[in-house]
Structures are given as structure tokens and as C-alpha cells.
XYZ file of C-alpha atoms in Angstrom:
644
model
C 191.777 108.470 74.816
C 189.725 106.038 76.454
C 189.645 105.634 80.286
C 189.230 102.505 80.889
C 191.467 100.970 83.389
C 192.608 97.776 81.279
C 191.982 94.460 82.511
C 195.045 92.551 84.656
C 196.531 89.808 82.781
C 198.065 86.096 84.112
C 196.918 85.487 87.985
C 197.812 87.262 91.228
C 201.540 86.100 92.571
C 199.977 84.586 95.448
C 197.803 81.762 93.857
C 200.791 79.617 92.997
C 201.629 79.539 96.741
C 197.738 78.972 97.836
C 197.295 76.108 94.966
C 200.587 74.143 96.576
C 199.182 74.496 99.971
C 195.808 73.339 99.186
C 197.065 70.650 97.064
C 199.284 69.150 99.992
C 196.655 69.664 102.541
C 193.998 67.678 100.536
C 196.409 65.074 99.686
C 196.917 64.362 103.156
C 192.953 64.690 104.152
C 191.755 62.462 101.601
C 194.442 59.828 102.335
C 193.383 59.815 105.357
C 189.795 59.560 104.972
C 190.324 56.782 102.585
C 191.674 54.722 105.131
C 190.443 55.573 108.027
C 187.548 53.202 108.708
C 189.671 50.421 107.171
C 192.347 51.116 109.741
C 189.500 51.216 112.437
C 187.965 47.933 111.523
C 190.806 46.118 110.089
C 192.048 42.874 112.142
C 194.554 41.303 109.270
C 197.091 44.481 108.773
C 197.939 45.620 111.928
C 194.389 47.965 112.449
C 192.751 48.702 115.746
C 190.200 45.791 115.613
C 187.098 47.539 116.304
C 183.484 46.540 115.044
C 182.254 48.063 111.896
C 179.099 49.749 114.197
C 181.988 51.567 116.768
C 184.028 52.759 114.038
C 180.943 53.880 111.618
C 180.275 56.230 114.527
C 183.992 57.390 115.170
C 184.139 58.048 111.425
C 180.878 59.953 111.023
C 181.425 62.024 114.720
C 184.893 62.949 113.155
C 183.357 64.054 109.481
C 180.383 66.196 111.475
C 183.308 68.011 113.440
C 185.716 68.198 109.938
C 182.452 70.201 108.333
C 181.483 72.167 111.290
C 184.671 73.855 112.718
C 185.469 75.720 109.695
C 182.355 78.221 110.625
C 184.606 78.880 114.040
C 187.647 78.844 112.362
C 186.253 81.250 109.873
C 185.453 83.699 112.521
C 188.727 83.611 114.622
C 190.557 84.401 111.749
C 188.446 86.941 110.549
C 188.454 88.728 114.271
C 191.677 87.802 115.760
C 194.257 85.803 114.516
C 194.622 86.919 110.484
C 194.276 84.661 107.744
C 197.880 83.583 107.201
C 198.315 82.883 110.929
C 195.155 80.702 110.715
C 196.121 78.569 108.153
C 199.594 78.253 109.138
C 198.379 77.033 112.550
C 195.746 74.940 111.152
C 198.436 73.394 108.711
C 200.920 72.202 111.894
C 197.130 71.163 113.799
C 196.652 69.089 111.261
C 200.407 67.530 110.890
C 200.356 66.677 114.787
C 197.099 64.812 114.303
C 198.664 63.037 111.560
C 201.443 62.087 113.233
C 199.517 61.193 115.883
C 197.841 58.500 113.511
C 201.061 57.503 112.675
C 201.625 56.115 116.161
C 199.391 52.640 116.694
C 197.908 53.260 119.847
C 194.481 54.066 120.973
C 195.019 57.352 122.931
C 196.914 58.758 119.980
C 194.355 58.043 117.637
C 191.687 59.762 119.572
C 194.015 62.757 119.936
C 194.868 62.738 116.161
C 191.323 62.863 115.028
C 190.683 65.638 117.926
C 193.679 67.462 116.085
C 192.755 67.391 112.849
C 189.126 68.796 113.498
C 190.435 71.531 115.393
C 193.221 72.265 112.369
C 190.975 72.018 109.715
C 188.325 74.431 111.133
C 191.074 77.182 111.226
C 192.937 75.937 107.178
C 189.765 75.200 105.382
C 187.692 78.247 105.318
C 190.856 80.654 105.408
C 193.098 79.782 102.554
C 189.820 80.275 100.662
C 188.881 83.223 101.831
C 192.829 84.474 100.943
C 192.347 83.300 97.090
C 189.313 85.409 97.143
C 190.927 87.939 98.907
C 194.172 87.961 96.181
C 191.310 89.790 93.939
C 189.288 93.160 93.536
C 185.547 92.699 94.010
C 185.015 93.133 89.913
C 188.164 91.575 88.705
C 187.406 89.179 85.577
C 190.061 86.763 86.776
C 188.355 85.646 89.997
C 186.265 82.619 88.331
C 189.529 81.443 86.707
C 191.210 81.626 89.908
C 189.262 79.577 91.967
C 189.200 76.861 88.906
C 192.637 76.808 89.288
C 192.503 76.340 93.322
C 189.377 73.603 92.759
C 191.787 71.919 90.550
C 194.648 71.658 93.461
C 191.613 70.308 95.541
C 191.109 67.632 92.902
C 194.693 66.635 91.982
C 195.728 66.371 96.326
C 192.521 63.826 96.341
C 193.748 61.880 93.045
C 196.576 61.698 94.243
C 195.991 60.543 97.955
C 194.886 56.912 97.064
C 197.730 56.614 94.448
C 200.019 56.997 97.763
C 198.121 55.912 99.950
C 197.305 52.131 98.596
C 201.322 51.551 97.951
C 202.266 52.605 101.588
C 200.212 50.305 103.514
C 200.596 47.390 100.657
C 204.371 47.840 101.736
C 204.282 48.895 105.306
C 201.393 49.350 106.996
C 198.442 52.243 107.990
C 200.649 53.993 110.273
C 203.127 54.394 107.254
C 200.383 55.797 105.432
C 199.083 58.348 108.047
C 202.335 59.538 108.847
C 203.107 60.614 104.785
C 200.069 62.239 105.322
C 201.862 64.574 108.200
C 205.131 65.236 106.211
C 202.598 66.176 102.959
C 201.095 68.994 105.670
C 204.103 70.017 106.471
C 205.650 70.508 102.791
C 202.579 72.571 102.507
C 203.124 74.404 105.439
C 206.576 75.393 104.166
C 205.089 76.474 101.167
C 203.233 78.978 102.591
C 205.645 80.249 104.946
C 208.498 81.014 101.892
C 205.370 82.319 100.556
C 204.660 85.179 103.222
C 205.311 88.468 102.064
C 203.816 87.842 98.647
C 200.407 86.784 100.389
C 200.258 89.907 102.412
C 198.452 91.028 100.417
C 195.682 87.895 100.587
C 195.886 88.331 104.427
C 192.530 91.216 105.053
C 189.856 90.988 107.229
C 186.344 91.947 105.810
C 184.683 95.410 106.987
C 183.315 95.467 109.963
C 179.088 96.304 110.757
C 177.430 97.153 113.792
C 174.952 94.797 112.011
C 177.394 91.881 112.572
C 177.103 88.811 115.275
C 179.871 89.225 117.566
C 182.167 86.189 117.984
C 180.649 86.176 121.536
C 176.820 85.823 120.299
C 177.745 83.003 118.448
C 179.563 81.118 121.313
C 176.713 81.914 124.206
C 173.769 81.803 121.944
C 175.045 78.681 119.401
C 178.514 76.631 120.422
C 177.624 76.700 124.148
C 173.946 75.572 124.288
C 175.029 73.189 121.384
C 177.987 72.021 123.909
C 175.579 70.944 127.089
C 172.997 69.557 124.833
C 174.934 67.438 123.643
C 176.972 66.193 126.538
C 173.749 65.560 128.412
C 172.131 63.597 125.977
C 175.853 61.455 125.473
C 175.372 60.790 128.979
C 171.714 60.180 128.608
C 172.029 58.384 125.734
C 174.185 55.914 127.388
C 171.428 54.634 130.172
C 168.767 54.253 127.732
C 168.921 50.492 126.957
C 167.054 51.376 123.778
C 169.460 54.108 121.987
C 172.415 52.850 123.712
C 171.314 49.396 121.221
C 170.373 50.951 118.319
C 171.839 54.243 117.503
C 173.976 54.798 120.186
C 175.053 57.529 122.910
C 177.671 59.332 120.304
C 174.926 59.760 117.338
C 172.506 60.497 120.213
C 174.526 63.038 122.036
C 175.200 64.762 118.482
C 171.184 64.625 117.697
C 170.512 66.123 120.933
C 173.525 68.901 120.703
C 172.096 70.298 117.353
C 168.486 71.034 118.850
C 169.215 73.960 120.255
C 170.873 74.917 117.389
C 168.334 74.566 114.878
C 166.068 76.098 117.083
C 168.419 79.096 116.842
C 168.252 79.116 112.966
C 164.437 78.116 112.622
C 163.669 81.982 114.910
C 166.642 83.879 112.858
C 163.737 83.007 109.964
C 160.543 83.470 112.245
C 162.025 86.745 113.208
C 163.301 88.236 110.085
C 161.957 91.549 108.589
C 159.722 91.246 105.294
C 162.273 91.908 102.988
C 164.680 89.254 104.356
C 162.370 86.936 105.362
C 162.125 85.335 101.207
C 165.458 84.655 101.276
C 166.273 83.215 104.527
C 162.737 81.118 103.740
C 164.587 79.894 100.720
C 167.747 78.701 102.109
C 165.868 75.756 104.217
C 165.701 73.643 101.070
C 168.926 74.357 100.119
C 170.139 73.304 103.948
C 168.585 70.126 103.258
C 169.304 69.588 99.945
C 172.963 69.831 100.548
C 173.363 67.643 103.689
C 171.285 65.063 102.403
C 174.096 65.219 99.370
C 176.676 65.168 101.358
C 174.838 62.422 104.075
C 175.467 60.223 100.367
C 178.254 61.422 98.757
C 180.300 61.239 101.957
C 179.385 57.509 102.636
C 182.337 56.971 100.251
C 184.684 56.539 103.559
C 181.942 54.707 105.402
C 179.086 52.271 103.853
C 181.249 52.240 100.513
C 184.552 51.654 101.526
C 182.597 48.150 103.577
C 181.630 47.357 100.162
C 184.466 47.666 98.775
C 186.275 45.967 101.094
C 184.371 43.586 101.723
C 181.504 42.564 99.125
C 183.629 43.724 96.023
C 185.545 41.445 93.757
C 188.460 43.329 93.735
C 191.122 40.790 91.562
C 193.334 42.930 89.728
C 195.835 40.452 88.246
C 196.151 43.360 85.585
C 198.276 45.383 87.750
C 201.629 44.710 85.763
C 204.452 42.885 88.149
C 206.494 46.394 87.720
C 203.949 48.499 90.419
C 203.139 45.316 92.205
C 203.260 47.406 94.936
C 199.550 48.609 93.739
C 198.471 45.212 94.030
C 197.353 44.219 97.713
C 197.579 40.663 98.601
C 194.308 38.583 99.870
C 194.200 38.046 103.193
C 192.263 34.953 104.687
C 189.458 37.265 105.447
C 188.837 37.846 101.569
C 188.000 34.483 100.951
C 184.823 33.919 103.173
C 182.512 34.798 100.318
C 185.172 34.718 97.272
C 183.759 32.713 94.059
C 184.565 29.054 94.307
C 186.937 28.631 91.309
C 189.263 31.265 93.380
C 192.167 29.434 94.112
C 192.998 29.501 98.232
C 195.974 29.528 99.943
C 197.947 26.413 100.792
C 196.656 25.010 104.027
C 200.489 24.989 104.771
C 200.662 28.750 104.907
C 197.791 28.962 107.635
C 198.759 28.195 111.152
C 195.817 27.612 113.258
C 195.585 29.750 116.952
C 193.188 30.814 119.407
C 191.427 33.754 118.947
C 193.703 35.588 120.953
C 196.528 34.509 118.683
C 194.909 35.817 115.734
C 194.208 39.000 117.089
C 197.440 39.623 118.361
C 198.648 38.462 114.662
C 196.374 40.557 112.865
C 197.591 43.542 115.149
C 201.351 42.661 113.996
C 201.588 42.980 117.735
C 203.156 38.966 119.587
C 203.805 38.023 123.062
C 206.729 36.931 123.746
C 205.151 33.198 125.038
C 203.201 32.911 121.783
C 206.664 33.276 119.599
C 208.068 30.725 121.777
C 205.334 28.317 121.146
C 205.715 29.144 117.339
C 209.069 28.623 117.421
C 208.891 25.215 119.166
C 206.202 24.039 116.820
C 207.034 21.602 114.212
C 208.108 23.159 111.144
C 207.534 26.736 111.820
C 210.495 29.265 112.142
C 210.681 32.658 113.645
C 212.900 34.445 111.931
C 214.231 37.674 113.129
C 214.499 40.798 111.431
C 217.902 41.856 112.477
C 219.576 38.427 110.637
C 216.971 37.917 108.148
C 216.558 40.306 105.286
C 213.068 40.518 104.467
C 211.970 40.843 101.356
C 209.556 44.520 100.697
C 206.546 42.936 99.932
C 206.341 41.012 103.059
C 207.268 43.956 105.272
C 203.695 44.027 105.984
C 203.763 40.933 107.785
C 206.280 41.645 110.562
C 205.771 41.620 113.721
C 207.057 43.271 116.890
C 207.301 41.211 120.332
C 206.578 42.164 123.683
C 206.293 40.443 127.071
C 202.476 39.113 127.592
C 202.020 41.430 130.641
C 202.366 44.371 127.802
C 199.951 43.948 125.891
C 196.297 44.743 126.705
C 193.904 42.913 124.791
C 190.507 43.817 125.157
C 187.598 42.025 124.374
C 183.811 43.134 125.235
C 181.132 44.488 123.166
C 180.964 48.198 121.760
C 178.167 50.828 122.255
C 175.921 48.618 120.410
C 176.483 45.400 121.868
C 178.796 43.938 119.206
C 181.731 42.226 120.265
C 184.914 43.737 119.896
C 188.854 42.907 120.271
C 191.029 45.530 120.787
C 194.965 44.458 120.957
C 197.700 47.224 122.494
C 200.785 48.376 124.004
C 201.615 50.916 126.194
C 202.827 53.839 124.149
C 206.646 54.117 124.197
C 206.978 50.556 124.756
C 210.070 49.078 123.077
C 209.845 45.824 121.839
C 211.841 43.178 122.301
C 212.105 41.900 118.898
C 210.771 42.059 115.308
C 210.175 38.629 113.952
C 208.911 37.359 110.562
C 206.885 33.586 111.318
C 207.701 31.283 108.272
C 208.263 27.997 107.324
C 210.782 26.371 104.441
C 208.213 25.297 101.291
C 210.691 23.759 98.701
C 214.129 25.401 100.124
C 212.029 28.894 100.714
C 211.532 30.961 103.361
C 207.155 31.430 102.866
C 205.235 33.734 105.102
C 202.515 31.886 107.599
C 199.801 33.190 108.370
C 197.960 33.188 112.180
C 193.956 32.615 112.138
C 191.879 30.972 114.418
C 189.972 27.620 113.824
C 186.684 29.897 112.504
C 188.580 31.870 110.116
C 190.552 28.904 108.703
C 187.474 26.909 107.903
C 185.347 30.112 106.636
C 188.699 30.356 103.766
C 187.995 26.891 102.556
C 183.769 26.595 103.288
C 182.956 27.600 99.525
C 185.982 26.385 97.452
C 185.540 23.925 94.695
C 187.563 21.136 95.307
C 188.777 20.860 92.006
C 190.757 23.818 92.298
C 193.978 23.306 92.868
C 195.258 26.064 95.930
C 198.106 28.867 95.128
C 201.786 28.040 95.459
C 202.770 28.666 98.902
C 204.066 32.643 98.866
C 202.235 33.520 96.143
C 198.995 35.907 96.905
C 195.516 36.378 95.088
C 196.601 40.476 93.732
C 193.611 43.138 94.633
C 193.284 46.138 94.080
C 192.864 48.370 97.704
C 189.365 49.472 98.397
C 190.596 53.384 98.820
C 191.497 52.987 95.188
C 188.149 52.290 94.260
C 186.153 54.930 97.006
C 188.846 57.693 97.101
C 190.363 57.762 93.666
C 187.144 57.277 91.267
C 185.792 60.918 92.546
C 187.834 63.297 91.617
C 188.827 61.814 88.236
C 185.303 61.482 87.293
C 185.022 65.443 88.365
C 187.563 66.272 86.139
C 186.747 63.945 83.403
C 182.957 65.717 83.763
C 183.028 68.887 84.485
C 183.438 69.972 81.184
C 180.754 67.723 80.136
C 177.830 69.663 82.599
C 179.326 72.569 81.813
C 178.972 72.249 78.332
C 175.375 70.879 78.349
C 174.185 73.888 80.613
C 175.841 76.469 78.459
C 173.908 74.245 75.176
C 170.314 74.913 77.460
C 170.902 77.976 77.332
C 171.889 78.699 74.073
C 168.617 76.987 73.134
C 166.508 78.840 75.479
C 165.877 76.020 77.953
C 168.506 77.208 80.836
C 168.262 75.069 83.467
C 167.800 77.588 86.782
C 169.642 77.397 89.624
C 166.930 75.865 92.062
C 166.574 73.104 89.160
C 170.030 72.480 88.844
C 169.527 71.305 92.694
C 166.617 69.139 91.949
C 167.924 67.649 89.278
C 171.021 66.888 91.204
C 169.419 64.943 94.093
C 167.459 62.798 91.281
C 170.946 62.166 89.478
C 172.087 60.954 93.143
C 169.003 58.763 93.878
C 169.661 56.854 90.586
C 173.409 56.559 91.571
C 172.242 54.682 94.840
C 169.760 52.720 92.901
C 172.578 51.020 91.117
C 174.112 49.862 94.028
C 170.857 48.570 94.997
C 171.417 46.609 92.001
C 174.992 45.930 92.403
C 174.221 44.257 96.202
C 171.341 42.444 95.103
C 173.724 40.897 92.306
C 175.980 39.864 95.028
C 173.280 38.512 97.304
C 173.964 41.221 99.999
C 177.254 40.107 100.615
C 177.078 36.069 100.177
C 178.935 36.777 96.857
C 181.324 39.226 95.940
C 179.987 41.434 93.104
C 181.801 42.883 89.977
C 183.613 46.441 90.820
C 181.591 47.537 87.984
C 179.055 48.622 90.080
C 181.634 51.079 91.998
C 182.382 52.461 88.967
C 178.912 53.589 87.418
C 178.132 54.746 90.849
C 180.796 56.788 91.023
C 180.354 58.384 87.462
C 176.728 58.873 88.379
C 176.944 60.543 91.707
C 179.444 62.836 90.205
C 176.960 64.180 87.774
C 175.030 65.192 90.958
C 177.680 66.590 92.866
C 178.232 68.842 89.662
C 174.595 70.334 89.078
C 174.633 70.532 93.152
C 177.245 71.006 95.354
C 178.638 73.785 93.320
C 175.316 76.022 94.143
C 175.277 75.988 97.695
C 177.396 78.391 99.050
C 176.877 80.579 96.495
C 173.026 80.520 97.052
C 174.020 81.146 101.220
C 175.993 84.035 99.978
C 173.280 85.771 97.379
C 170.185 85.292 99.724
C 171.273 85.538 103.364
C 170.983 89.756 104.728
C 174.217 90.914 104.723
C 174.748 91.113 108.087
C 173.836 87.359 108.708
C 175.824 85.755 105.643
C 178.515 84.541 108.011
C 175.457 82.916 110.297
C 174.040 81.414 107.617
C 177.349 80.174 105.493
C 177.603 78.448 109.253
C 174.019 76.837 108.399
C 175.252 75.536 105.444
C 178.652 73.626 107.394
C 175.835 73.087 110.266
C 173.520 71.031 107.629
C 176.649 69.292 106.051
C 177.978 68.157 109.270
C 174.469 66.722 110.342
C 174.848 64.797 106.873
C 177.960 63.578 107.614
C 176.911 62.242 111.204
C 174.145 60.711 108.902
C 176.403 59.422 106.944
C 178.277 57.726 110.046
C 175.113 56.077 111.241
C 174.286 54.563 107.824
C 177.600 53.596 107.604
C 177.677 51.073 111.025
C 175.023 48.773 108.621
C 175.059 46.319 106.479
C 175.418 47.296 102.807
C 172.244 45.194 101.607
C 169.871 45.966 98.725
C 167.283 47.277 101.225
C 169.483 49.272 102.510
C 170.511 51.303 99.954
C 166.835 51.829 98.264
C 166.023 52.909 102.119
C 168.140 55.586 101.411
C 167.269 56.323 97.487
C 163.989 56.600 98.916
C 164.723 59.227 101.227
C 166.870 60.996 98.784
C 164.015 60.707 96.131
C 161.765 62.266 99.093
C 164.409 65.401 99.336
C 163.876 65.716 95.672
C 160.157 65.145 96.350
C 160.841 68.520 98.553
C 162.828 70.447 96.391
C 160.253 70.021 93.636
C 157.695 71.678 95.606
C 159.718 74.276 97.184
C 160.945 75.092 93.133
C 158.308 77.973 92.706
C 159.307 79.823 96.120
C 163.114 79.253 95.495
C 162.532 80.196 92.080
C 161.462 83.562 93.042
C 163.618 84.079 95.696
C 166.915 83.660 93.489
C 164.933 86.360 91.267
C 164.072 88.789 93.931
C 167.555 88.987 95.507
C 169.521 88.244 91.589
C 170.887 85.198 92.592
């Protein structure tokens, strides 16, 4: 009789539970990420109106603090709260600064994005840690498990810009963001039915003397981080030249990290012989992975401006049955459009001041301006609460307010671009919701505010010879977060199977591709993806033509082929060649180096999307390859020494 303890069949009862939650959560992050710098910049669909420099810092401050809070959140969890309790609180976090979004106004954006740091440093790291924690250390279903969780990560992001692209289409942003909230909060339900059965998920790991107290890592890393980087904010500010040029947010961040890399550089300096390989080793691999993730997570930055705005993005093949996939041109689109695009009927655009179009674009009217409208020849204000407007001009309503409610700013942002910023005070009601139209042929058509600049820029390039669309009728597009948020993850589930397969075929052959290659080869895969939209933006004349979205897509195909060989190796390499009793200081290295990428990735993402700019950045990627190449022998040996 044999006694071997047979192996468990199907997956732990919990996973279900953990998959559903993850799925949710990532729906709602990734619609949101999608959008975000859109709904920043954007001054045609009711967005905030800042510059593309402003909100390219917000976006890549935000994505630093995203990656970074889960080492924190990771540790509270693990000494205090519980996992369960973590996430659960994370989860509502996260809805509030949803919800927040949901609500156009500038203090409850701030506080949203403030929110959703703080929740996703205690969800992210903890409902991982509970799928790991739903197995024994040498169970054969772990791998299997966390494919199945990796595939809720992937399905939640496919499916954000399917939802996300329909809701503002129909409604607007806000619309958007909110869905995001309720998606948290499904999730958040499904864990709490869920509580008993992922008891057992809910264990903290043993405890060492050997470990770094929660209150080490505060006074020695969060703290001196903290005051760093306040001071040089501050500093940053009354420097004429980085308040110009990179600004006093990126500086304050550069500055704040310092200390802390000073912290990690003497954890090496200081280690023992035997550690000392290992922690030696993981320096590549620090800068390996942020400088992926500085690229990959341009996607919401430097890629959705491209996309947005130096893209042709016709897509006349939606079918008329989910028109509400197709977004309709604004005047905006048509500044660098190809001639033989038909514009809109000069009838359709009502000429304004500049303060008039913003307040348009904002879907936000005095009550003064609607009277002019209304008193103008041939224009009619048509109000919501007698007129039934049709769904696919929802988008264009707008709500009215006295003139001495709504603050519209105008000045210049940290880098001295000008900015107009239109608001009311939060909890303001309006006074009515109005539709601005005129009758074209016995029909009610939408008009359209823009200001004498805008008006010409729509008609500069157009051939003459083409006649103009039918007033009410739109040029169809396809959104830009279709393109940036939705091409990822289907191209990682299309591929995976594809890497896998070839790296199982190496090794079958007796040419396995090692892990410290797999990393190299994966930063050369990524410099070739940004090499084609070198390419692409050249094409396109860096922006004084709109190029084909072909570009998008072989980028997108290509990068993912890096992300595979790469991303997948990090953490594991933190957790195989850290000391024991520093892997949780070093996993935080690894969020440390991606959130340094992402604030990277912010500061690339406030220029302009030209040719030199992206082979400025393959370059520097092909450098970090450069790096890895030479470090291969030393990380080579190090994976040996410690069986990684």
C-alpha cells in the first residue's frame, strides 16, 4: 500500500470568489486609466480642460503612487489588519474615489485619485497574497491557480474599454467613472458572501526576529522619502528652470526617492558575502523592469495623445446596430484630418468667444450666454424637460447656471502653458438643462460652440471639392481607449501561448532561453515596438497628418511579446534572490522601481509624440538592454547560485 498522500483535484473553493473580485476591480482600474488623461485634457466632452503638460504629470504622480502603495498595503495587512479586511477596505477606497470621479469638479477629482492610491495599496498586493495563500507550499495546483486569477486580470481590462467607450459616447466621463464605482462594489459584495469560505486564504506569514518592523520601514524609508520630497515640491517651484521644464511635481518625486535609493544602494553595500550575489543581481532587474513599465505604461499617457490626437481613427465599419461604439468627430478632429474628409456643415458651428467655447466644451452655460443663443437668429435652446432628446446626442447637453457660478480659470500651468479650467461650485443645482439646435430641413440638428480659431482650423486643410456632411450626421471613430486599453490584454491572451510554446520548443532542443535572457531579450522586443512608432509618427509628419491606426496595432502586438519574456520574471527573481528576511524590502524595490517608471512615464507623456521622440526613448531602452547584456554573466550566476 503506497503512502503517498494523493494529489487534490479541481481548485480550492475560494478562487472562484478571488477571480470575481479581481475581475471587477480591474475592470474598473483599467477603465479608468483609459480615460483618465482624456478626461484631464479634453475641452469638447465636458473634461476638465487642462494642458496636456499638467495632466501628463497628474497622470504619471497618480501611476507612481498606484505602484508604490501596495508595498505599505502589503505590510498592514500582513501585521495588523488581515488580508480579507484589507481588501475589503481597499475595495470601498477604491469605490469612493470612483465616485468621486463621477462628480465633475476639481476638488473631487483630486480626492478620487488620492482614494484610489490609498485603496489600491491595501487590494492589490492582498487578494494575491490570499490566492497564494488558498494553497500548501508544494501543491501542484498553485501554477494553474494563478493562470486562472491572471486571466480575471486580463478579461476586467478587455472588458473596461468595451464599457468604457459606449458610456461616454452616450453620456459623458463622469458616466464612465462612476460604472467604474458600482463594478468595485459588485466586487466587493462578492467577497463579502464569500467570507467564511476564504478563511481559510486569510493567514499572515511567520514571523522572524530577522524581519523589518513596520516601524523601520516608516522612519528609515516612507518618512525621509515624505520630507524629501515635499521640500524639493516646494523647491522645485522657485527654480525658474525646473519649474519650466520638468516641473515642481516630477521634481518633488525625484527628490523624495533619493533618500530612498540611498537606503537600498547600503542594504547591498552592507550585505554579508553570501547575500551580497543576489541582492547585486536584483539592480538590473530593478531597472530592467521600470524602464518596462516607464514604456509599457505610456499606454494612458504619450499613447492615448496619439491616439487621440495624431491617429486616423474612422471606423465607418462599426455596424449602425452598436453605433454606440462609434464616437462622433468633434471640431477638434479635423485640424489635421486628410483633406478629402468631409467637414461639418458650417451651419452646425456657431462661432463664440473663447470663453463660450470653453464653457461649451465643459457642457457647463451661463445663464447670459443661453440668452444670447436663444435671441440669435435661427438658433433654439431647447430644454430638456419638453424636448426628448434623442441618446446619441445626450452627450451634448448642457446644464445652466447663473454667470456668477461658474469659475472659469484661465492662466498657465506649472510649465507655463496656458490653461482654461471651467467649474461650479459642488452641489450647485442648475437651473436648467438645455440642448442648442437649430431646424435644418424640418429637424431639430445639434450646434456646435467653437471659437473663431477652432472654426477656421476645421476648414484650413479641406479640399474644396468635397462636399461637407449633412447637418446631424457625424464622421464615426473609434475612441482612443479602444485602441490603448483594449489591444493589451487581447494580444496577451492571443500570445501567451505562443511564448510559451516557443520557450518550451528551446528547450526541448537544448537552446533554453535562461531567465536573465528572457529579460534581455524582452527590453530588445520593446525597443523595436517603439521603433515602429517612430515610424508610424514620421508617416504622419509628427502630427501634421493623421497616420493609419495600423501603427497602434503592431505596436501593441510587439510590446506584448516583451511584456511576456519580461514582466512575468520579476517578482519571481525578487522572491528567489533577496535573503529571506529582506524579501518583503526588496519585493518593495521592485514597486519602488516601477513607480519611478511610471513617474517616467508621466514626464514623457506631457511631450509631443514626434519621431524624435520616441527613438529618444528606443535609445534609452536599447541602452537598458545595452546593460542587461553586460550584467548577463553575473545574473546568470546568481539565478544559479541561489536556484532561481
Amino acid at each position: 500500500m503506497s503512502n503517498t498522500t494523493p494529489a487534490p483535484k479541481g481548485q480550492p473553493a475560494g478562487l472562484r470568489a478571488l477571480f470575481m473580485t479581481e475581475m471587477w476591480e480591474r475592470l474598473g482600474f483599467y477603465l479608468m486609466l483609459g480615460i483618465l488623461l482624456l478626461y484631464i485634457t479634453d475641452t469638447e466632452r465636458g473634461g476638465l480642460g487642462f494642458t496636456t503638460k499638467l495632466a501628463a504629470e497628474i497622470y504619471g504622480t497618480y501611476m507612481a503612487f498606484v505602484y508604490f502603495t501596495p508595498f505599505l498595503g502589503g505590510m498592514i495587512a500582513d501585521r495588523f489588519l488581515g488580508f480579507r479586511r484589507s481588501v475589503f477596505i481597499g475595495g470601498l477606497l477604491m469605490a469612493g474615489g470612483y465616485f468621486s470621479l463621477g462628480i465633475r469638479s476639481i476638488e473631487t477629482f483630486y480626492l478620487g485619485l488620492v482614494l484610489l492610491c490609498l485603496g489600491n495599496g491595501l487590494f492589490k498586493p492582498n487578494i494575491s497574497a490570499m490566492v497564494g495563500n488558498l494553497y500548501a507550499p508544494n501543491d501542484p495546483r498553485r501554477d494553474s491557480g494563478f493562470n486562472i486569477f491572471y486571466m480575471g486580470i486580463n478579461i476586467g481590462a478587455s472588458l473596461s474599454a468595451l464599457l468604457s467607450a459606449p458610456l461616454r459616447n452616450l453620456w459623458s466621463f463622469n458616466t464612465a467613472f462612476t460604472a467604474a464605482g458600482v463594478g468595485l462594489l459588485i466586487g466587493v459584495a462578492i467577497l463579502t458572501l464569500n467570507w467564511r469560505k476564504l478563511a481559510a486564504a486569510d493567514r499572515q506569514s511567520e514571523k522572524s526576529a530577522e524581519d523589518i518592523s513596520f516601524g523601520q520601514v516608516m522612519g528609515t524609508i516612507i518618512l525621509p522619502a515624505a520630507v524629501f520630497g515635499v521640500l524639493g515640491y516646494f523647491l522645485g517651484g522657485r527654480i525658474p528652470f525646473v519649474a519650466s521644464t520638468i516641473g515642481p511635481i516630477t521634481f518633488g518625486f525625484i527628490v523624495g526617492m533619493l533618500p530612498v535609493m540611498v537606503y537600498f544602494g547600503l542594504i547591498v553595500k552592507r550585505a554579508n558575502a553570501e547575500e551580497k550575489p543576489g541582492l547585486a543581481a536584483l539592480i538590473p532587474v530593478f531597472v530592467a523592469g521600470g524602464a518596462f513599465f516607464m514604456v509599457l505604461h505610456l499606454s494612458g499617457g504619450l499613447m492615448t495623445v496619439f491616439a487621440e490626437h495624431n491617429t486616423d481613427r474612422r471606423a465607418e465599419w462599426i455596424p449602425s446596430s452598436m453605433d454606440f461604439y462609434a464616437q462622433k468627430a468633434m471640431p477638434s478632429y479635423y485640424g489635421n484630418a486628410d483633406a478629402k474628409l468631409p467637414r461639418p456643415d458650417k451651419q452646425v458651428l456657431l462661432t463664440v468667444t473663447d470663453e463660450g467655447e470653453a464653457m461649451f466644451g465643459a457642457r457647463i452655460l451661463s445663464q447670459d450666454l443661453v440668452g444670447q443663443l436663444d435671441a440669435a437668429p435661427g438658433v433654439e435652446v431647447l430644454d430638456t424637460d419638453t424636448y426628448d432628446v434623442p441618446e446619441d446626442e445626450a452627450f451634448l447637453v448642457c446644464k445652466v447656471f447663473p454667470r456668477d457660478q461658474i469659475a472659469i480659470s484661465t492662466g498657465t500651468d506649472a510649465h507655463g502653458v496656458a490653461t482654461t479650467s471651467v467649474k461650479v461650485e459642488e452641489g450647485t443645482e442648475p437651473l436648467d438643462e438645455v440642448l442648442l439646435a437649430r431646424t435644418i430641413d424640418g429637424t431639430h440638428v445639434p450646434v456646435l460652440l467653437v471659437s473663431k480659431h477652432t472654426q477656421d482650423a476645421v476648414y484650413a486643410k479641406a479640399d474644396p471639392g468635397v462636399s461637407p456632411l449633412k447637418p446631424g450626421t457625424y464622421v464615426r471613430l473609434i475612441n482612443a481607449e479602444m485602441l490603448t486599453g483594449l489591444l493589451n490584454p487581447v494580444f496577451v491572451v492571443l500570445l501567451t501561448p505562443v511564448v510559451v510554446a516557443f520557450f518550451a520548443w528551446r528547450t526541448r532542443i537544448g537552446k533554453g532561453v535562461t531567465t536573465a535572457r528572457k529579460i534581455f531579450w524582452g527590453m530588445i522586443i520593446t525597443t523595436a515596438a517603439i521603433l515602429v512608432m517612430a515610424f508610424g509618427a514620421n508617416l504622419g509628419q509628427d502630427g501634421a497628418a493623421k497616420t493609419s491606426m495600423i501603427w497602434m496595432v503592431l505596436y501593441y502586438a510587439i510590446i506584448t511579446v516583451g511584456e511576456l519574456c519580461l514582466s512575468p520574471m520579476g517578482l519571481s527573481l525578487v522572491t528567489k534572490l533577496s535573503p529571506k528576511r529582506l524579501v518583503g524590502l526588496m519585493m518593495g524595490g521592485w514597486f519602488l522601481s516601477t513607480a519611478i517608471g511610471n513617474k517616467l512615464s508621466g514626464f514623457i507623456s506631457g511631450l509631443e509624440p514626434t519621431t524624435q521622440m520616441f527613438v529618444i526613448i528606443a535609445v534609452a531602452i536599447l541602452g537598458v538592454a545595452g546593460f542587461i547584456f553586460l550584467m548577463l554573466p553575473r545574473l546568470d550566476a546568481a539565478i544559479k547560485k541561489y536556484g532561481a
